[in-house]
Structures are given as structure tokens and as C-alpha cells.
Short mmCIF file of C-alpha atoms in Angstrom, two decimals:
data_model
loop_
_atom_site.label_atom_id
_atom_site.label_comp_id
_atom_site.label_asym_id
_atom_site.label_seq_id
_atom_site.Cartn_x
_atom_site.Cartn_y
_atom_site.Cartn_z
CA MET I 1 -34.04 -18.17 16.90
CA GLU I 2 -33.87 -21.58 15.16
CA SER I 3 -36.58 -22.94 17.36
CA ILE I 4 -39.16 -20.51 15.78
CA MET I 5 -40.72 -22.31 12.83
CA ARG I 6 -40.05 -20.78 9.40
CA LYS I 7 -42.15 -21.53 6.40
CA ASN I 8 -39.90 -21.93 3.36
CA LEU I 9 -41.99 -22.07 0.21
CA PRO I 10 -42.69 -23.16 -2.44
CA VAL I 11 -42.06 -26.93 -2.44
CA THR I 12 -42.06 -29.28 -5.42
CA GLY I 13 -42.44 -32.64 -3.63
CA HIS I 14 -39.46 -33.91 -5.65
CA ASN I 15 -36.95 -35.91 -3.58
CA ILE I 16 -33.23 -35.67 -4.22
CA GLU I 17 -31.49 -38.86 -3.12
CA LEU I 18 -28.04 -38.44 -1.70
CA SER I 19 -25.11 -40.60 -2.64
CA SER I 20 -23.47 -42.85 -0.03
CA SER I 21 -20.30 -40.66 -0.11
CA THR I 22 -22.15 -37.44 0.60
CA ASN I 23 -20.90 -35.62 3.65
CA ILE I 24 -22.86 -32.46 4.31
CA LEU I 25 -21.12 -30.25 6.88
CA SER I 26 -22.03 -26.89 8.38
CA THR I 27 -21.34 -24.88 11.48
CA THR I 28 -23.35 -22.11 13.08
CA THR I 29 -23.00 -19.51 15.83
CA PRO I 30 -24.77 -20.21 19.13
CA ASP I 31 -27.77 -18.30 17.79
CA SER I 32 -27.88 -20.58 14.72
CA HIS I 33 -26.43 -18.28 12.08
CA ILE I 34 -24.35 -20.15 9.47
CA THR I 35 -20.59 -19.65 9.66
CA TYR I 36 -19.34 -22.46 7.34
CA VAL I 37 -20.73 -24.85 4.73
CA ASN I 38 -18.80 -27.39 2.77
CA PRO I 39 -19.08 -28.06 -0.96
CA ASP I 40 -21.47 -30.99 -0.53
CA PHE I 41 -23.90 -28.64 1.31
CA LEU I 42 -23.77 -26.16 -1.60
CA LYS I 43 -24.14 -28.86 -4.19
CA ILE I 44 -27.26 -30.52 -2.70
CA SER I 45 -28.97 -27.33 -1.49
CA GLY I 46 -28.51 -25.25 -4.62
CA PHE I 47 -27.56 -22.13 -2.67
CA ALA I 48 -24.36 -20.16 -3.22
CA GLU I 49 -22.03 -19.74 -0.23
CA GLU I 50 -22.66 -16.04 0.02
CA GLU I 51 -26.40 -16.71 0.24
CA LEU I 52 -25.91 -18.93 3.29
CA ILE I 53 -23.07 -17.39 5.35
CA GLY I 54 -24.52 -15.25 8.12
CA GLN I 55 -28.12 -16.46 7.53
CA PRO I 56 -30.23 -18.47 10.00
CA HIS I 57 -29.80 -22.24 9.43
CA ASN I 58 -33.56 -22.72 9.24
CA MET I 59 -33.60 -21.19 5.76
CA VAL I 60 -33.15 -24.84 4.45
CA ARG I 61 -35.86 -26.29 6.72
CA HIS I 62 -38.71 -28.02 4.89
CA PRO I 63 -42.23 -27.11 6.02
CA ASP I 64 -43.09 -30.79 6.49
CA MET I 65 -40.80 -30.98 9.50
CA PRO I 66 -42.77 -30.96 12.81
CA PRO I 67 -41.85 -28.32 15.37
CA ALA I 68 -41.58 -31.00 18.08
CA ALA I 69 -38.57 -32.58 16.40
CA PHE I 70 -36.62 -29.30 16.38
CA ALA I 71 -37.77 -28.35 19.82
CA HIS I 72 -36.25 -31.58 21.17
CA MET I 73 -33.11 -30.97 19.14
CA TRP I 74 -32.55 -27.47 20.54
CA SER I 75 -33.30 -28.41 24.12
CA THR I 76 -30.75 -31.24 23.81
CA LEU I 77 -28.07 -29.07 22.19
CA LYS I 78 -28.55 -26.27 24.69
CA SER I 79 -28.06 -28.75 27.51
CA GLY I 80 -24.57 -29.47 26.02
CA ARG I 81 -25.44 -32.87 24.54
CA SER I 82 -25.41 -34.21 20.99
CA TRP I 83 -28.52 -34.91 18.95
CA MET I 84 -29.25 -37.30 16.09
CA GLY I 85 -32.31 -37.52 13.97
CA LEU I 86 -33.89 -37.76 10.57
CA VAL I 87 -34.42 -34.37 8.87
CA LYS I 88 -36.14 -33.30 5.71
CA ASN I 89 -34.49 -30.24 4.18
CA ARG I 90 -35.61 -27.96 1.32
CA CYS I 91 -33.45 -27.12 -1.71
CA LYS I 92 -33.40 -23.57 -3.12
CA ASN I 93 -35.64 -24.65 -6.03
CA GLY I 94 -38.23 -26.28 -3.76
CA ASP I 95 -36.99 -29.85 -4.03
CA HIS I 96 -36.17 -31.75 -0.82
CA TYR I 97 -33.66 -34.24 0.49
CA TRP I 98 -33.62 -36.51 3.58
CA VAL I 99 -30.60 -36.68 5.82
CA SER I 100 -29.46 -38.50 8.87
CA ALA I 101 -28.26 -35.51 10.92
CA PHE I 102 -25.83 -35.52 13.79
CA ALA I 103 -25.52 -32.15 15.61
CA MET I 104 -23.22 -31.42 18.48
CA PRO I 105 -22.16 -28.35 20.47
CA ILE I 106 -18.53 -27.22 20.43
CA ILE I 107 -17.74 -26.15 23.97
CA LYS I 108 -14.70 -24.11 24.99
CA ASN I 109 -14.00 -23.07 28.54
CA GLY I 110 -17.39 -24.37 29.54
CA LYS I 111 -19.20 -22.23 26.99
CA VAL I 112 -20.81 -23.19 23.67
CA VAL I 113 -18.97 -21.33 20.88
CA GLU I 114 -20.62 -23.01 17.88
CA TYR I 115 -22.77 -25.87 16.70
CA GLN I 116 -21.65 -28.44 14.18
CA SER I 117 -23.92 -30.57 12.01
CA VAL I 118 -22.88 -33.51 9.86
CA ARG I 119 -25.50 -35.04 7.60
CA THR I 120 -25.32 -38.30 5.65
CA LYS I 121 -27.58 -40.46 3.51
CA PRO I 122 -30.26 -42.18 5.63
CA GLU I 123 -31.55 -45.72 5.13
CA PRO I 124 -34.77 -45.86 2.97
CA SER I 125 -36.65 -47.71 5.76
CA HIS I 126 -35.72 -44.95 8.23
CA VAL I 127 -37.03 -42.33 5.77
CA GLN I 128 -40.33 -44.19 5.36
CA ALA I 129 -40.78 -44.45 9.12
CA ALA I 130 -39.93 -40.73 9.55
CA GLU I 131 -42.38 -39.63 6.88
CA LYS I 132 -45.17 -41.59 8.60
CA ALA I 133 -44.25 -40.44 12.10
CA TYR I 134 -43.80 -36.75 11.12
CA ALA I 135 -47.15 -36.74 9.32
CA GLN I 136 -48.82 -38.08 12.54
CA LEU I 137 -47.00 -35.49 14.67
CA ARG I 138 -48.17 -32.66 12.30
CA ASN I 139 -51.74 -34.00 12.84
CA GLY I 140 -51.27 -33.83 16.60
CA LYS I 141 -51.02 -37.57 17.18
CA ASN I 142 -48.64 -39.19 19.64
CA ILE I 143 -46.61 -41.93 18.01
CA LEU I 144 -44.85 -43.08 21.22
CA PRO I 145 -46.47 -45.71 23.44
CA LYS I 146 -47.96 -44.38 26.64
CA ILE I 147 -46.57 -47.27 28.64
CA ARG I 148 -43.00 -48.24 27.82
CA LEU I 149 -42.21 -51.73 29.18
CA GLY I 150 -38.49 -52.44 29.41
CA PHE I 151 -36.89 -55.61 28.32
CA HIS I 152 -36.57 -56.69 31.95
CA TRP I 153 -40.28 -56.57 32.52
CA LYS I 154 -41.04 -58.07 29.14
CA LEU I 155 -38.81 -61.05 30.02
CA ILE I 156 -40.38 -61.46 33.45
CA LEU I 157 -43.86 -61.32 31.97
CA LEU I 158 -42.83 -63.89 29.40
CA VAL I 159 -41.54 -66.20 32.14
CA TRP I 160 -44.59 -65.82 34.34
CA GLY I 161 -46.93 -66.16 31.32
CA SER I 162 -45.16 -69.37 30.30
CA LEU I 163 -45.37 -70.73 33.85
CA PHE I 164 -49.08 -69.96 34.16
CA ALA I 165 -49.70 -71.52 30.77
CA SER I 166 -47.84 -74.60 31.95
CA ILE I 167 -49.92 -74.72 35.13
CA ALA I 168 -53.12 -74.57 33.13
CA ILE I 169 -51.96 -77.47 30.89
CA VAL I 170 -50.66 -79.61 33.81
CA SER I 171 -53.78 -78.96 35.91
CA LEU I 172 -55.85 -80.42 33.09
CA ILE I 173 -53.79 -83.54 33.13
CA TYR I 174 -53.22 -83.78 36.92
CA PRO I 175 -56.10 -81.97 38.69
CA SER I 176 -55.22 -83.41 42.06
CA ALA I 177 -51.68 -81.94 41.90
CA LEU I 178 -52.86 -78.41 41.20
CA MET I 179 -51.81 -76.96 44.55
CA SER I 180 -48.38 -78.60 44.39
CA ILE I 181 -47.85 -77.45 40.82
CA LEU I 182 -49.06 -73.95 41.69
CA PHE I 183 -46.59 -73.73 44.62
CA LEU I 184 -43.83 -75.07 42.46
CA THR I 185 -44.65 -72.58 39.76
CA LEU I 186 -44.62 -69.71 42.18
CA LEU I 187 -41.25 -70.82 43.56
CA VAL I 188 -39.71 -71.26 40.07
CA GLY I 189 -41.18 -67.98 38.91
CA SER I 190 -39.80 -66.05 41.92
CA ILE I 191 -36.35 -67.60 41.56
CA THR I 192 -36.41 -66.93 37.85
CA THR I 193 -37.50 -63.33 38.39
CA LEU I 194 -34.78 -62.77 40.90
CA GLY I 195 -32.22 -64.42 38.57
CA ILE I 196 -33.29 -62.31 35.60
CA THR I 197 -33.23 -59.18 37.68
CA TYR I 198 -29.73 -60.02 38.97
CA LEU I 199 -28.38 -60.97 35.55
CA LEU I 200 -29.79 -57.77 33.93
CA VAL I 201 -28.27 -55.45 36.50
CA PRO I 202 -24.99 -55.05 34.49
CA MET I 203 -26.99 -54.38 31.31
CA LYS I 204 -29.05 -51.77 33.09
CA ARG I 205 -25.85 -50.17 34.37
CA LEU I 206 -24.38 -50.27 30.91
CA ILE I 207 -27.53 -48.68 29.45
CA GLN I 208 -27.74 -46.00 32.14
CA SER I 209 -24.03 -45.18 31.58
CA TYR I 210 -23.88 -45.49 27.83
CA CYS I 211 -27.33 -44.13 26.91
CA LYS I 212 -27.60 -41.17 29.25
CA ASP I 213 -26.59 -38.76 26.46
CA SER I 214 -28.86 -40.41 23.78
CA ASP I 215 -32.28 -39.90 25.32
CA ASN I 216 -34.33 -39.27 22.21
CA PRO I 217 -37.38 -41.58 22.20
CA LEU I 218 -38.62 -40.35 18.82
CA SER I 219 -35.38 -40.83 16.96
CA GLN I 220 -34.83 -44.12 18.85
CA VAL I 221 -38.11 -45.53 17.50
CA LEU I 222 -37.39 -44.21 13.95
CA TYR I 223 -33.86 -45.68 13.79
CA THR I 224 -34.46 -48.95 15.70
CA GLY I 225 -38.22 -49.59 15.72
CA ARG I 226 -37.93 -50.37 19.46
CA SER I 227 -38.66 -48.39 22.59
CA ASP I 228 -37.01 -50.78 25.11
CA GLU I 229 -33.47 -51.10 26.47
CA PHE I 230 -32.21 -52.82 23.32
CA GLY I 231 -33.61 -49.91 21.32
CA GLN I 232 -31.81 -47.53 23.66
CA LEU I 233 -28.59 -49.49 23.28
CA GLU I 234 -28.89 -49.76 19.53
CA PHE I 235 -29.66 -46.05 19.24
CA ALA I 236 -26.75 -45.19 21.48
CA LEU I 237 -24.46 -47.32 19.35
CA ARG I 238 -25.80 -45.61 16.24
CA MET I 239 -25.16 -42.20 17.84
CA ALA I 240 -21.59 -43.23 18.76
CA GLN I 241 -21.07 -44.45 15.24
CA ALA I 242 -22.60 -41.17 13.87
CA GLU I 243 -20.35 -39.15 16.22
CA THR I 244 -17.30 -41.04 14.99
CA SER I 245 -18.49 -40.48 11.44
CA ALA I 246 -19.04 -36.82 12.19
CA VAL I 247 -15.54 -36.46 13.56
CA ILE I 248 -14.08 -38.37 10.64
CA GLY I 249 -16.17 -36.28 8.26
CA ARG I 250 -14.93 -33.09 9.89
CA ILE I 251 -11.38 -34.44 9.69
CA GLY I 252 -11.94 -35.36 6.05
CA ASP I 253 -13.30 -31.95 5.28
CA ALA I 254 -10.45 -30.29 7.11
CA SER I 255 -7.90 -32.51 5.33
CA ASN I 256 -9.52 -31.55 1.94
CA GLN I 257 -9.16 -27.90 2.87
CA LEU I 258 -5.66 -28.52 4.17
CA ASN I 259 -4.84 -30.27 0.88
CA LYS I 260 -6.22 -27.30 -1.09
CA PHE I 261 -4.31 -24.86 1.09
CA ALA I 262 -1.13 -26.91 0.75
CA ASN I 263 -1.48 -27.03 -3.02
CA ASP I 264 -2.12 -23.29 -3.12
CA LEU I 265 0.87 -22.79 -0.78
CA LEU I 266 3.05 -24.96 -3.04
CA HIS I 267 1.86 -23.04 -6.10
CA ASN I 268 2.53 -19.74 -4.36
CA ILE I 269 5.91 -20.88 -3.16
CA GLU I 270 6.88 -21.93 -6.71
CA LYS I 271 5.66 -18.61 -7.99
CA SER I 272 7.48 -16.83 -5.18
CA ASN I 273 10.69 -18.76 -6.05
CA ILE I 274 10.39 -17.65 -9.69
CA LEU I 275 9.75 -14.02 -8.63
CA THR I 276 12.65 -14.19 -6.18
CA SER I 277 14.95 -15.54 -8.85
CA GLU I 278 13.85 -12.69 -11.13
CA GLN I 279 14.30 -10.30 -8.24
CA GLN I 280 17.75 -11.70 -7.67
CA ALA I 281 18.70 -11.13 -11.29
CA GLU I 282 17.22 -7.60 -11.19
CA THR I 283 19.14 -6.95 -7.97
CA GLU I 284 22.31 -8.03 -9.68
CA GLN I 285 21.61 -5.54 -12.45
CA VAL I 286 20.75 -2.82 -9.98
CA ALA I 287 23.98 -3.51 -8.03
CA THR I 288 25.98 -3.20 -11.27
CA ALA I 289 24.14 0.02 -12.16
CA ILE I 290 24.73 1.42 -8.71
CA ASN I 291 28.41 0.64 -8.94
CA GLU I 292 28.56 2.47 -12.24
CA MET I 293 26.50 5.30 -10.77
CA ALA I 294 28.92 5.46 -7.78
CA ALA I 295 31.81 5.80 -10.22
CA SER I 296 29.92 8.47 -12.18
CA ILE I 297 29.10 10.29 -8.94
CA GLN I 298 32.77 10.24 -7.97
CA GLU I 299 33.71 11.72 -11.33
CA VAL I 300 30.97 14.35 -10.92
CA ALA I 301 32.28 15.06 -7.38
CA THR I 302 35.78 15.56 -8.79
CA GLY I 303 34.42 17.79 -11.51
CA ALA I 304 32.36 19.77 -9.00
CA LYS I 305 35.38 20.37 -6.84
CA HIS I 306 37.38 21.46 -9.88
CA ALA I 307 34.47 23.72 -10.87
CA ALA I 308 34.38 25.13 -7.32
CA ASN I 309 38.13 25.86 -7.50
CA SER I 310 37.81 27.43 -10.94
CA SER I 311 34.83 29.48 -9.78
CA GLU I 312 36.86 30.61 -6.74
CA SER I 313 39.72 31.63 -9.05
CA ALA I 314 37.30 33.43 -11.35
CA ASN I 315 35.86 35.21 -8.35
CA HIS I 316 39.30 36.43 -7.29
CA GLU I 317 40.05 37.56 -10.83
CA THR I 318 36.69 39.28 -11.05
CA ILE I 319 37.49 41.14 -7.81
CA SER I 320 40.83 42.12 -9.26
CA GLY I 321 39.13 43.28 -12.50
CA GLN I 322 36.73 45.32 -10.37
CA GLN I 323 39.59 46.97 -8.63
CA ILE I 324 41.42 47.70 -11.96
CA VAL I 325 38.20 49.04 -13.53
CA SER I 326 37.67 51.15 -10.43
CA GLN I 327 41.17 52.55 -10.70
CA ALA I 328 40.73 53.15 -14.45
CA SER I 329 37.44 54.90 -13.78
CA GLN I 330 39.15 57.04 -11.14
CA SER I 331 42.00 57.82 -13.57
CA ILE I 332 39.53 58.70 -16.34
CA THR I 333 37.68 60.92 -13.88
CA GLU I 334 40.93 62.69 -13.06
CA LEU I 335 41.77 62.98 -16.76
CA GLU I 336 38.32 64.42 -17.42
CA HIS I 337 38.94 66.94 -14.68
CA GLU I 338 42.33 67.85 -16.11
CA VAL I 339 40.83 68.14 -19.63
CA SER I 340 38.21 70.48 -18.21
CA GLN I 341 40.95 72.59 -16.60
CA ALA I 342 42.93 72.58 -19.95
CA LYS I 343 39.72 73.62 -21.74
CA GLN I 344 39.35 76.45 -19.25
CA VAL I 345 42.98 77.52 -19.81
CA ILE I 346 42.50 77.47 -23.57
CA HIS I 347 39.37 79.55 -23.18
CA GLU I 348 41.33 82.03 -21.13
CA LEU I 349 44.06 81.93 -23.82
CA GLU I 350 41.44 82.60 -26.47
CA GLU I 351 40.18 85.54 -24.47
CA HIS I 352 43.76 86.91 -24.02
CA SER I 353 44.25 86.45 -27.81
CA ASN I 354 41.20 88.51 -28.39
CA ASP I 355 42.59 91.11 -26.08
CA ILE I 356 45.93 91.06 -27.99
CA SER I 357 43.95 91.38 -31.22
CA LYS I 358 42.34 94.49 -29.77
CA VAL I 359 45.79 95.82 -28.84
CA LEU I 360 47.12 95.05 -32.25
CA GLU I 361 44.12 96.80 -33.75
CA VAL I 362 45.17 99.87 -31.72
CA ILE I 363 48.77 99.48 -32.84
CA ARG I 364 47.63 99.11 -36.41
CA SER I 365 45.49 102.21 -36.08
CA ILE I 366 48.53 104.05 -34.61
CA ALA I 367 50.79 102.76 -37.36
CA ASP I 368 48.27 103.90 -39.95
CA GLN I 369 48.10 107.30 -38.34
CA THR I 370 51.90 107.43 -38.01
CA ASN I 371 52.21 106.49 -41.61
CA LEU I 372 49.73 109.17 -42.54
CA LEU I 373 51.54 111.71 -40.37
CA ALA I 374 54.85 110.64 -41.92
CA LEU I 375 53.33 111.13 -45.35
CA ASN I 376 52.04 114.56 -44.38
CA ALA I 377 55.44 115.36 -42.87
CA ALA I 378 57.11 114.32 -46.12
CA ILE I 379 54.78 116.53 -48.08
CA GLU I 380 55.51 119.41 -45.78
CA ALA I 381 59.24 118.72 -45.97
CA ALA I 382 59.05 118.83 -49.72
CA ARG I 383 57.40 122.16 -49.48
CA ALA I 384 59.99 123.43 -47.10
CA GLY I 385 62.77 122.55 -49.48
CA GLU I 386 66.25 122.39 -48.22
CA SER I 387 65.20 123.34 -44.73
CA GLY I 388 62.87 120.54 -44.52
CA ARG I 389 65.17 117.90 -45.98
CA GLY I 390 66.19 116.51 -42.55
CA PHE I 391 62.64 116.48 -41.49
CA ALA I 392 61.86 114.53 -44.66
CA VAL I 393 64.48 112.01 -43.80
CA VAL I 394 62.97 111.58 -40.39
CA ALA I 395 59.54 111.38 -41.92
CA ASP I 396 60.79 108.68 -44.30
CA GLU I 397 62.22 106.77 -41.34
CA VAL I 398 59.04 107.15 -39.40
CA ARG I 399 57.05 106.02 -42.44
CA GLY I 400 59.29 102.96 -42.83
CA LEU I 401 59.00 102.30 -39.13
CA ALA I 402 55.24 102.61 -39.38
CA ALA I 403 55.24 100.30 -42.38
CA ARG I 404 57.33 97.74 -40.52
CA THR I 405 55.12 98.15 -37.51
CA GLN I 406 52.07 97.66 -39.70
CA GLN I 407 53.70 94.60 -41.25
CA SER I 408 54.68 93.18 -37.84
CA THR I 409 51.14 93.83 -36.65
CA MET I 410 49.76 91.97 -39.62
CA ASP I 411 52.18 89.06 -38.91
CA ILE I 412 51.16 89.07 -35.25
CA GLN I 413 47.53 89.21 -36.31
CA ARG I 414 48.07 86.19 -38.56
CA MET I 415 49.80 84.36 -35.73
CA ILE I 416 46.98 85.32 -33.33
CA ASP I 417 44.39 84.21 -35.88
CA THR I 418 46.20 80.90 -36.21
CA LEU I 419 46.54 80.65 -32.43
CA GLN I 420 42.83 81.38 -32.00
CA GLY I 421 41.93 78.82 -34.67
CA ARG I 422 44.14 76.27 -32.91
CA ALA I 423 42.70 77.32 -29.60
CA LYS I 424 39.15 76.84 -30.88
CA LEU I 425 40.16 73.50 -32.41
CA ALA I 426 41.78 72.61 -29.04
CA VAL I 427 38.66 73.69 -27.27
CA ALA I 428 36.55 71.48 -29.58
CA VAL I 429 38.94 68.58 -29.09
CA MET I 430 38.95 69.19 -25.36
CA GLU I 431 35.17 69.30 -25.38
CA HIS I 432 34.93 66.06 -27.31
CA SER I 433 37.64 64.52 -25.03
CA SER I 434 35.66 65.64 -22.01
CA GLN I 435 32.51 64.05 -23.37
CA GLN I 436 34.43 60.89 -24.21
CA ALA I 437 35.93 60.93 -20.72
CA LEU I 438 32.50 61.24 -19.21
CA LEU I 439 31.27 58.43 -21.46
CA SER I 440 34.31 56.35 -20.51
CA VAL I 441 33.57 57.04 -16.81
CA GLU I 442 29.95 55.93 -17.31
CA GLN I 443 31.05 52.84 -19.27
CA ALA I 444 33.74 52.09 -16.62
CA GLN I 445 31.02 52.35 -13.98
CA GLN I 446 28.76 50.01 -16.02
CA ALA I 447 31.75 47.68 -16.43
CA ALA I 448 32.32 47.86 -12.67
CA ASP I 449 28.65 47.15 -12.04
CA ALA I 450 28.76 44.25 -14.52
CA LEU I 451 31.92 42.93 -12.86
CA THR I 452 30.17 43.28 -9.50
CA GLY I 453 27.20 41.26 -10.84
CA ILE I 454 29.57 38.76 -12.39
CA GLY I 455 31.39 38.54 -9.11
CA LYS I 456 28.10 37.92 -7.26
CA ARG I 457 27.06 35.25 -9.83
CA VAL I 458 30.48 33.69 -9.65
CA SER I 459 30.25 33.77 -5.87
CA ASP I 460 26.79 32.09 -6.11
CA ILE I 461 28.20 29.59 -8.61
CA THR I 462 31.06 28.96 -6.21
CA GLY I 463 28.61 28.38 -3.35
CA MET I 464 26.44 26.12 -5.47
CA SER I 465 29.50 24.26 -6.69
CA VAL I 466 30.53 23.74 -3.06
CA GLN I 467 27.03 22.62 -2.22
CA MET I 468 26.92 20.40 -5.25
CA ALA I 469 30.26 18.91 -4.33
CA THR I 470 28.96 18.33 -0.79
CA ALA I 471 25.76 16.87 -2.12
CA VAL I 472 27.65 14.65 -4.56
CA ASP I 473 29.83 13.45 -1.66
CA GLN I 474 26.64 12.72 0.31
CA GLN I 475 25.16 10.93 -2.73
CA SER I 476 28.36 9.00 -3.08
CA ALA I 477 28.04 7.93 0.58
CA VAL I 478 24.35 7.13 -0.01
CA SER I 479 25.15 5.17 -3.12
CA ASP I 480 27.71 3.18 -1.10
CA GLU I 481 25.03 2.50 1.50
CA ILE I 482 22.58 1.55 -1.27
CA ASN I 483 25.17 -0.72 -2.77
CA HIS I 484 25.68 -2.27 0.68
CA SER I 485 21.87 -2.67 1.08
CA ILE I 486 21.60 -4.17 -2.42
CA SER I 487 24.27 -6.64 -1.43
CA ASN I 488 22.25 -7.49 1.70
CA ILE I 489 19.10 -7.77 -0.40
CA ARG I 490 20.93 -10.05 -2.79
CA MET I 491 22.05 -12.19 0.12
CA ALA I 492 18.48 -12.13 1.50
CA ALA I 493 17.18 -13.11 -1.95
CA ASP I 494 19.62 -16.00 -2.04
CA THR I 495 18.43 -16.98 1.47
CA ASN I 496 14.78 -16.61 0.33
CA VAL I 497 15.41 -18.85 -2.69
CA ASP I 498 16.91 -21.48 -0.44
CA ASN I 499 14.08 -21.09 2.11
CA GLY I 500 11.58 -21.19 -0.80
CA LYS I 501 13.02 -24.53 -1.89
CA ILE I 502 12.82 -25.83 1.68
CA ASN I 503 9.26 -24.45 2.02
CA ALA I 504 8.33 -26.07 -1.32
CA LYS I 505 9.52 -29.36 0.04
CA CYS I 506 7.60 -28.78 3.26
CA ALA I 507 4.50 -27.86 1.29
CA GLU I 508 4.87 -31.01 -0.75
CA GLY I 509 5.17 -32.92 2.53
CA VAL I 510 2.11 -31.21 3.96
CA ALA I 511 0.21 -31.91 0.75
CA GLY I 512 1.18 -35.54 0.93
CA LEU I 513 0.23 -35.81 4.59
CA SER I 514 -3.10 -34.11 4.01
CA HIS I 515 -3.75 -36.45 1.08
CA ASN I 516 -2.93 -39.45 3.29
CA LEU I 517 -5.10 -38.03 6.04
CA SER I 518 -7.96 -37.55 3.54
CA GLU I 519 -7.62 -41.13 2.33
CA LEU I 520 -7.49 -42.37 5.93
CA ALA I 521 -10.60 -40.35 6.87
CA GLN I 522 -12.30 -41.68 3.71
CA GLN I 523 -11.57 -45.28 4.78
CA PHE I 524 -13.00 -44.65 8.27
CA TRP I 525 -15.98 -42.91 6.62
CA GLU I 526 -16.69 -45.89 4.39
CA ARG I 527 -16.36 -48.26 7.32
CA ASN I 528 -18.71 -46.25 9.61
CA LYS I 529 -21.43 -45.68 7.07
#
């Protein structure tokens, strides 16, 4: 708590005198933790803002300040009233500065939400009185009079003292008239006392009404040098003046901040206008690019549709090719089967040729034997002479027939040999044709498989082309939406530029008003110092 004394050391004893324009302002939470300090506070104290915010306000208290002064201040503030007094504060480097402090609670909905303190340069005579009084308080001495006579009683005592002094003087001159003079003096004194009391009633009411929130005997004596009603009234007037100065100081500080914010706002608006103009230009370029992209997308969509159609046609042709290859493969398979049958027939023909060769061999053997028998018969006929001449003729005929048979057999053998050679060649050709047919069937099957794969790929390409065409159509629609959005953005940017110009004028107006408010607050500040 702020009321607990805190020893801030070291101290240098060097006094920093404030300028007449100094306006030290700070605010704290209800438990006295700093929430705001103005530039004058930072300048005179030597602390950085981050060193003060959130810290207890007594971190700037000087150890020469008596606890009684702050005890009265906190009891006054917690009662919801303002407090004014002379305070000695410590700088960060140990130097000190005197201020005339005015502290007041900020109340919302009947509850204190913060405390505000405004400090200005005090009069030198007030500082001297405070140094002397605070030294006595630190030594345990009471600087306030034990009996405080008001102006009313001082005036009555003055009247009665004057009357009794007059009685003493007159009694020396007229001793015989002492009783009459004494009676007259008592009468005049009583009437005067009643008159003074009656005349001072309005002043007492004024003091009671005006000074009820400024009950601070110590500060009253330090500021006015009086402890009576006039001291109360003067101190109350000083507090009212200080409160006005505090309000004006707070307004001036707020106007300075407002001026800074207005200038920052104006700068940001100008910067925003520049960026918005650049954005507007970029948006125009983007809109142009999107239009070109939309045209390109449309061309791509058309090409994708053509590609899809071509892929579909290629797919149909591939299917037709598959059917043709399948038919060719079937035909080649049938051909290979027929070639195999022909090869079998030729093998059978070769076997029959071999059988014929065997028969011819038998016929040749018979012809040879017949020829031999005919020769023997001719020899026997020659031996027989004339009786065997007919038999010789027959033998010659038989020998000729055998020779012709032998010659025919040889011709047939040559023909069979030729036929067998041709049959073997036909068999070899048929074998090769069969192998070629099998290879053709395999290749046809591979071609069919390849065409099937091609058909699948073409089908996939067709599907992808359709999907691409659909996606391109969607992109075209999206690009149209983007183009529409860009147009809206461009219109919004145009509106923002116009609003930015209006805001810039408003910011200039706010800056001008805050400047005028700052000057007005400064004028009131100078008048109320």
C-alpha cells in the first residue's frame, strides 16, 4: 500500500527546479499502482515509462517526506475527497524536486476506479515553509497551534480589548465617571459582539459550505500561513484553482495525445490512400489478367472438348481394331490348323509314295527276273532250233515287255522320287508356315493385348479429357466469379479512396480542433498558475 513508507535511496540533496509550464500528470489504480504517466513526469523523474507502469507510486517518494503528510492524503482520498499539498519527490539519480500536488479520486458508479495526480511548480516561499514544517514533523514536533482561534473570536477579542483599553485611559482622566464608562463599555461591547456575530454568519456559512472538502490544516498553514477562517477560505480557493488547473492540465494532456493520434491517423490515412491507389492499379491489372485467363480457359475448354471427342473416336477405332485383330487371329489360327492338316496329308502322301516305291521295287525285281527268264528262254530257243523259233519270238517279246516295264518302273521311280522331294519340301514349307502361323497368332494376340491396353488408356484419356473439360468449365465459371469479385473490389477500392479522402479531411479537422483545444487549455493553464 502507498501508506506504507518506502525508503528510496540514495539521495544527492540536489534540487531540480521545475519550469512554470511543467504539468506532471499520473494516474494509478485504487491500490496505487501507476497506470499512466505523461512526458513531463518522465522528463523530471528520469525514469522510463516501462520502469513506472505497474509499479507502486511511492517509488518516487523522497525519504524526507513525513509519514503524517501521506497518511492525511490517503485518508482524504479514500473518503472520496480531493487533496492538495506540497510534496518532495526523488528522481531516479537521487536528485529531488518539489511540487504542488493536487490528487483526486475518479469515481464511477459510486466506486473509486483510479486516482489522478497533477503536479505543478510551487512558490519558493511555500517550499521553504514546507521544508521547515516537514523537518519538525520528522522530529516529532507539532507545528499546528493547540488552540485555533477563529477570525470571529479574534475580532471580538480585539473589540473588547480596545474597549477595556479605552476604559483604562478614560478612568484616568475621569475617575468619577468610571462606573458610567464601564456600563457604557459593556453595552457597546455587547452590541458590537452581537453585530459582529450577526454579520459574520454568512461568512461562516460560506466557509462551512465552501471549505468542507478542503479540511487540511497542515497544507492550509503551508500555503496561506494562517489557521483561521480566512486561511481556510484562501486554501479552499487555492484548491479550487488547483482543481481547475488539474482539469485543464488533464484536458491539455488529452488534447496533446489527441493531436498526436490525429496526426498519426492523418499519416496512416495518407499512407492508406497511397496503398489503396496502388491496390486499385494492381486490381485493374489483375482484372485484365483474369479476363485474358478467362479467354485462355475458354480456349482450353474448347480444346479439351475436341480432345475428348477425338479420344472417343480413337477409342471406337481401337475397339474396331481389336475386333479386326481378333478376327485375323482367328483366321490365322484356322489357317494354322488347315496347314497342319495339309502337312498331315503330305506326310501320308509321302508314306504312300514309299509304299509305291516298294511296289515298284517288286515290279523292277519281277521285270529283272522276267528279262532274265526271257534271256534264258531265248538261249533255249536258240538251242532248240526251228522248233524253238516261236518260243524265241515270245521270249523276245517278253524281254521287250520286261525292258519296257523296267523302263516304266524307272520313270515311275523318278516321278515318285520327285514327288517325295516335293512332298518333303512341302512338308518343310508347311512346317515353316505352321511355325509362322503360330508366331502370327502370338503376335496377333500381343497386338490384341496392346490394342486392349491402348483402348484402356484411350478410355482413361477420354475420361480425363471429360473431367478436364468439366474442370475447365468450372474454372471458367470461377474465373467469371473472380472477375466479378475483382470488379467489386475495384469498386470498393474506389469507395475506399473516396472515404480515405473524406477521412483525411476529418483527421485534419480533428487535428485542428485538438490543436485549438490544446491552445485553449494552455491559455487557461497560464491564467490559473
